[in-house]
mmCIF file of C-alpha atoms in Angstrom:
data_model
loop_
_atom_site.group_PDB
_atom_site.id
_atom_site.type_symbol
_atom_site.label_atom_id
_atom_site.label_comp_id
_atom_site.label_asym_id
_atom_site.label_seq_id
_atom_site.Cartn_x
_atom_site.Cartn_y
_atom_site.Cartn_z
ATOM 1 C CA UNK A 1027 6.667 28.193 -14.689
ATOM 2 C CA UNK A 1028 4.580 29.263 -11.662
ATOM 3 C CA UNK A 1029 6.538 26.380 -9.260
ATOM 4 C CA UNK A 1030 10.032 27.432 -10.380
ATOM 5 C CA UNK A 1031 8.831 30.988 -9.832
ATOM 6 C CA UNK A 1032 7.661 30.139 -6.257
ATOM 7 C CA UNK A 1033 10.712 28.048 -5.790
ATOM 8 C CA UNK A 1034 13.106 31.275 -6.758
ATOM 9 C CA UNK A 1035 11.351 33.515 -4.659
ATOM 10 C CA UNK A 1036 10.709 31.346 -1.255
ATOM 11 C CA UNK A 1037 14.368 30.502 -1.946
ATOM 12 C CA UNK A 1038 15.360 34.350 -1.899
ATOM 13 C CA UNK A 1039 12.990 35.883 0.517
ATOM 14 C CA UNK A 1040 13.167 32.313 3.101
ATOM 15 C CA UNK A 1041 15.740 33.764 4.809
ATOM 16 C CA UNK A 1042 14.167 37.032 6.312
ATOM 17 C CA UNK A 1043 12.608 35.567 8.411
ATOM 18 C CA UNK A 1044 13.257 33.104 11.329
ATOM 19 C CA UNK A 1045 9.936 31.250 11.427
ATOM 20 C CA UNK A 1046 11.354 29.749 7.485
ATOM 21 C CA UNK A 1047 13.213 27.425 8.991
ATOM 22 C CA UNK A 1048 14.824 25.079 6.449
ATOM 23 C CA UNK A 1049 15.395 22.149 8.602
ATOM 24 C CA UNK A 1050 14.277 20.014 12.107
ATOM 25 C CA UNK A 1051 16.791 22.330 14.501
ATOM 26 C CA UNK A 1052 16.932 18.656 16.495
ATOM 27 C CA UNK A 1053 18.354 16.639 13.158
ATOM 28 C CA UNK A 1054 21.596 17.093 12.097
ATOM 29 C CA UNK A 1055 22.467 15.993 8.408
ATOM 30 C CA UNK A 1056 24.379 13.249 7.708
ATOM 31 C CA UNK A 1057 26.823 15.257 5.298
ATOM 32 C CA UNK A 1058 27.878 18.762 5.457
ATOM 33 C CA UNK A 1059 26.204 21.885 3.271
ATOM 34 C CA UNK A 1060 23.250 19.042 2.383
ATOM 35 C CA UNK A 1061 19.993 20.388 4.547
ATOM 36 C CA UNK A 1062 18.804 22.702 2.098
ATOM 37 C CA UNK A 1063 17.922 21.018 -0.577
ATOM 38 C CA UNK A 1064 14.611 19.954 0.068
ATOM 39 C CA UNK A 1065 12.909 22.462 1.916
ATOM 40 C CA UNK A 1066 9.475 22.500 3.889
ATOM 41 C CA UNK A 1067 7.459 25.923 3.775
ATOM 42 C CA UNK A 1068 5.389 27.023 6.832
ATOM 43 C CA UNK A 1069 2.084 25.449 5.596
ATOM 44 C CA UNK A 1070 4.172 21.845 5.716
ATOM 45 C CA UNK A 1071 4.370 21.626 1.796
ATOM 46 C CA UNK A 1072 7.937 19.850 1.091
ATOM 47 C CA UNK A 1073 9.925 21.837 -1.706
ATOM 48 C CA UNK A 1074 12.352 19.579 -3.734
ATOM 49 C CA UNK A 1075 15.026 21.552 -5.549
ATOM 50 C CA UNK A 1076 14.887 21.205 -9.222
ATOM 51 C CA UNK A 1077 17.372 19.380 -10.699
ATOM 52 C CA UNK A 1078 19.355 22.233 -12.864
ATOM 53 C CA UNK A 1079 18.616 24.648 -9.120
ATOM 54 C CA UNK A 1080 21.036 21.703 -7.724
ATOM 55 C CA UNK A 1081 23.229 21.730 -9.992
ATOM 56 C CA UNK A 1082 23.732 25.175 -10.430
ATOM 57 C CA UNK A 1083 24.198 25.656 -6.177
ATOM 58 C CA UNK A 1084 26.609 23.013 -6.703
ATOM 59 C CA UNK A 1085 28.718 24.328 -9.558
ATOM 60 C CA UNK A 1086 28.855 28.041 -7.234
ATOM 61 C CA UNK A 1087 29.783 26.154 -4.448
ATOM 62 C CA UNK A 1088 32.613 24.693 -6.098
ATOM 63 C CA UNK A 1089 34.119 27.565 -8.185
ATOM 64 C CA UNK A 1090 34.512 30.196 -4.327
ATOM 65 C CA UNK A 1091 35.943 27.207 -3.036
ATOM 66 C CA UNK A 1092 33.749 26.836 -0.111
ATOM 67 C CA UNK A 1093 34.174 22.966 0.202
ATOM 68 C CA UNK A 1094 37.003 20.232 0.643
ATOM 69 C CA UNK A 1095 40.054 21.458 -0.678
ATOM 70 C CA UNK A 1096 41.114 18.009 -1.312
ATOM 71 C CA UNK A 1097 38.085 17.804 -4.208
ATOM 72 C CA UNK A 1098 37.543 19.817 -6.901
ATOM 73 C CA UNK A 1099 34.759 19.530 -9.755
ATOM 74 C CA UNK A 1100 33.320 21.438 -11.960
ATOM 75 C CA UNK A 1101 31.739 21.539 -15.569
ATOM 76 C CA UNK A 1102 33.288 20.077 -18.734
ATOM 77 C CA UNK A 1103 31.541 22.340 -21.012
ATOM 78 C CA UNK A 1104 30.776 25.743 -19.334
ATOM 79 C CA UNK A 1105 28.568 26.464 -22.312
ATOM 80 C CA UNK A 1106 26.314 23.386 -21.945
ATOM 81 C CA UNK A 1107 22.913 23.945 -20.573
ATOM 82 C CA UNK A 1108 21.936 21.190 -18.789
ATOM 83 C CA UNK A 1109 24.937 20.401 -16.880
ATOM 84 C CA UNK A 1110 25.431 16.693 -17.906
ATOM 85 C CA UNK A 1111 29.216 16.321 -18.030
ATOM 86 C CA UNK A 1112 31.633 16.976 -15.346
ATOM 87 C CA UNK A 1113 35.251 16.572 -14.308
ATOM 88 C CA UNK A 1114 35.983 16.100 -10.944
ATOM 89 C CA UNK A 1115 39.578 15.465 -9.124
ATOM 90 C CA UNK A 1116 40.930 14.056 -5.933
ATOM 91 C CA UNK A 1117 44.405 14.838 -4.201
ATOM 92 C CA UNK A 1118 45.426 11.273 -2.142
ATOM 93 C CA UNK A 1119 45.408 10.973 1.371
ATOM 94 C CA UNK A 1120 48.313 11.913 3.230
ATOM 95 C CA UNK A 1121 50.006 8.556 4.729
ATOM 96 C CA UNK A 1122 48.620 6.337 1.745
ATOM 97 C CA UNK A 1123 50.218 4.552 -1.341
ATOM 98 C CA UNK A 1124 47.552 7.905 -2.581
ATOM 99 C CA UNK A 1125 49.920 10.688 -1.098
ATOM 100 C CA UNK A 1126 50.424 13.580 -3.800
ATOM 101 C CA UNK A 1127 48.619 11.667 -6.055
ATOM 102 C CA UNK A 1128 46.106 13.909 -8.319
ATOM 103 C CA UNK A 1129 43.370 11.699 -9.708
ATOM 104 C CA UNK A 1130 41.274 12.644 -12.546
ATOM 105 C CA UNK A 1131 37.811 11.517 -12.796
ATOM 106 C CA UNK A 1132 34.228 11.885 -15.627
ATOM 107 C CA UNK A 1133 31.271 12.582 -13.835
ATOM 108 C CA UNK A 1134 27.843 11.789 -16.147
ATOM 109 C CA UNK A 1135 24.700 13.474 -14.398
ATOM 110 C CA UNK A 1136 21.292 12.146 -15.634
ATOM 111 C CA UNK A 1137 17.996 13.485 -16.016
ATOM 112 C CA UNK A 1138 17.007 11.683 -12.724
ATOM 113 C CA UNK A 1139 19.439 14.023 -10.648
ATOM 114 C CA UNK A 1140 19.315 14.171 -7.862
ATOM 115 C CA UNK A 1141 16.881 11.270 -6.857
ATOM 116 C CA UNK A 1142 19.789 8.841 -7.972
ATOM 117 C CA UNK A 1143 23.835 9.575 -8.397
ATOM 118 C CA UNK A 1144 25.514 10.944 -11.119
ATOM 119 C CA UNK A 1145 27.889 8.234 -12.879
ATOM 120 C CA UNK A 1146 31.074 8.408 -12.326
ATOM 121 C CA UNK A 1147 34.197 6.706 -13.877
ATOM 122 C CA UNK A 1148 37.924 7.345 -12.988
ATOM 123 C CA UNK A 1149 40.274 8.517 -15.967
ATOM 124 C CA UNK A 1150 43.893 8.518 -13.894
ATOM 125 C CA UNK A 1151 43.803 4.672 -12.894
ATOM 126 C CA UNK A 1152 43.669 3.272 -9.991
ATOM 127 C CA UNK A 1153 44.006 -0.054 -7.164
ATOM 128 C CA UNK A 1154 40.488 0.429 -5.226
ATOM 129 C CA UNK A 1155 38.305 -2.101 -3.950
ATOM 130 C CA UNK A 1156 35.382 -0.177 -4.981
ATOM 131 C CA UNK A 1157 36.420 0.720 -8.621
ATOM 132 C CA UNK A 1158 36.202 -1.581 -11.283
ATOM 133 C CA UNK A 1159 39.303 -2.372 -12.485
ATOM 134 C CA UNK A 1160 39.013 -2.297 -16.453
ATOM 135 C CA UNK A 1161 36.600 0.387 -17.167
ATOM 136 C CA UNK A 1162 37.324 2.823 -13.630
ATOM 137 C CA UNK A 1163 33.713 3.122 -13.280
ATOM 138 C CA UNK A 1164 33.074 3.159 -8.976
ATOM 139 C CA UNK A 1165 30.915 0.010 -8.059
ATOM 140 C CA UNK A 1166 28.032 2.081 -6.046
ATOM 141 C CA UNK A 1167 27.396 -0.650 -3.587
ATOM 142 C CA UNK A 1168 30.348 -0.236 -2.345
ATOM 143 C CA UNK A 1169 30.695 3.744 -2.050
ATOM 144 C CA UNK A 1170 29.202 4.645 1.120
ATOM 145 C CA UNK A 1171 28.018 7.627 -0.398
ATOM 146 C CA UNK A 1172 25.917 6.116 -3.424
ATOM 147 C CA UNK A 1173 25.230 3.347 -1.242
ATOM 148 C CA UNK A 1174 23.115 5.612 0.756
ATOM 149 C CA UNK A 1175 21.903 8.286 -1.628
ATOM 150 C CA UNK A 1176 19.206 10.091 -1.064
ATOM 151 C CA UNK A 1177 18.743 13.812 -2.981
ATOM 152 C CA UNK A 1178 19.743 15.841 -0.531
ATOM 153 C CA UNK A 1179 23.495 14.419 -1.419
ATOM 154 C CA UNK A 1180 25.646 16.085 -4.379
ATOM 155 C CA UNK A 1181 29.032 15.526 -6.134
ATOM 156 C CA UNK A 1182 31.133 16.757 -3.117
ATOM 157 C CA UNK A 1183 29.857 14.221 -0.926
ATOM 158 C CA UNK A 1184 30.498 11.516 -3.694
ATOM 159 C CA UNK A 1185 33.934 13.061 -4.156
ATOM 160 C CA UNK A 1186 34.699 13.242 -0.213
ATOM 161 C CA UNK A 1187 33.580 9.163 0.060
ATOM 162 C CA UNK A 1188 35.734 8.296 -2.654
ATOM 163 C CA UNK A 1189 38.675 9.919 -1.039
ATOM 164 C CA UNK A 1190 37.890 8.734 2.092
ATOM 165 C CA UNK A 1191 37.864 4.892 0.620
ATOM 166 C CA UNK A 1192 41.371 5.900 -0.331
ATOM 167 C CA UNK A 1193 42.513 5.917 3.424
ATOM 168 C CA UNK A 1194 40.444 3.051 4.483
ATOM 169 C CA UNK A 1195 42.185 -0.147 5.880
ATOM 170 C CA UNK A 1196 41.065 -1.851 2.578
ATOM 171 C CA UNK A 1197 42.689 1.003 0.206
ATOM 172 C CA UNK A 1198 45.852 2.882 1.603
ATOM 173 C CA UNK A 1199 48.226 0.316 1.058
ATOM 174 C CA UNK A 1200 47.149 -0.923 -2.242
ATOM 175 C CA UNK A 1201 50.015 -0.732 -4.859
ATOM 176 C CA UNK A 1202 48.753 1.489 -7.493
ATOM 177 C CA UNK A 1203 49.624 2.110 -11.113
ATOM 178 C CA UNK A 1204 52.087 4.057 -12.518
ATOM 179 C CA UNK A 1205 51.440 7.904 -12.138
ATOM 180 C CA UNK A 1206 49.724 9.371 -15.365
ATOM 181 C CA UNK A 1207 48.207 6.168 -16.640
ATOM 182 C CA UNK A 1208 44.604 6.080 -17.663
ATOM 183 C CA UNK A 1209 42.037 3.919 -17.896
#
């Protein structure tokens, strides 16, 4: 109890003042929104952001809207406690066999969270290179962003790769199946 208490209140009160410095000011992170998740205090202590902290930053983040509007995701059971089960959806890239295509997708988060990805599947099916084609679960190795997790990394940026595969050379012209089938 006493290191989620700490954790709450460095995490309210770090901002007051500039010395708290969340970050290296000469390191820039690789995604967007992701250098505050594991935080070093003044005395050089690393912080790591418990798992339901992350989730809960990430489910706020989500509902104002404050990410890609291309993405959305969000909690399958609002009433569920530890946050295991979420849906997530991706709008197709413009200029792709994607365009105005809404894709549904399952995302599982385990107890490990963040120190590996969540799982995720498609439910709306689809022609990727990096999906497997009879269950819709994503092959991770080739998902730049589960490729190269690391914890400071959420859902968006999963989310944001995925769509991003859907516009590379390898995807965008990829017949796909008829709109409203599911795996």
């Amino acid at each position: 109890f006493t290191i989620c208490h700490n954790l709450f209140y460095y995490d309210l009160f770090a901002n007051v003042d500039a010395s708290y410095s969340r970050r290296p000011h000469n390191r820039k992170p690789v995604y967007p929104n992701t250098e505050k998740k594991m935080q070093r205090l003044p005395t050089g202590e690393t912080v790591i952001t418990p798992r339901n902290f992350k989730l809960l930053e990430e489910l706020e983040h989500s509902e104002k809207g404050l990410g890609d509007m291309s993405i959305s995701y969000g909690l399958v059971d609002s009433s569920e406690i530890f946050m295991g089960q979420w849906n997530g959806g991706i709008l197709g890239p413009h200029g792709t066999q994607h365009d105005s295509r809404f894709y549904e997708l399952r995302i599982t988060v385990p107890e490990s969270y963040p120190a590996v990805p969540p799982k995720v599947r498609f439910i709306s099916k689809v022609n990727m290179s990096c999906v497997d084609k009879n269950s819709g679960e994503i092959i991770y190795s080739k998902v730049p962003a589960t490729k190269n997790w690391n914890r400071n990394m959420g859902i968006e940026q999963i989310l944001s790769s995925l769509r991003a595969e859907m516009a590379s050379d390898a995807n965008r012209r990829t017949r796909q199946p008829q709109e409203g089938t599911t795996f």
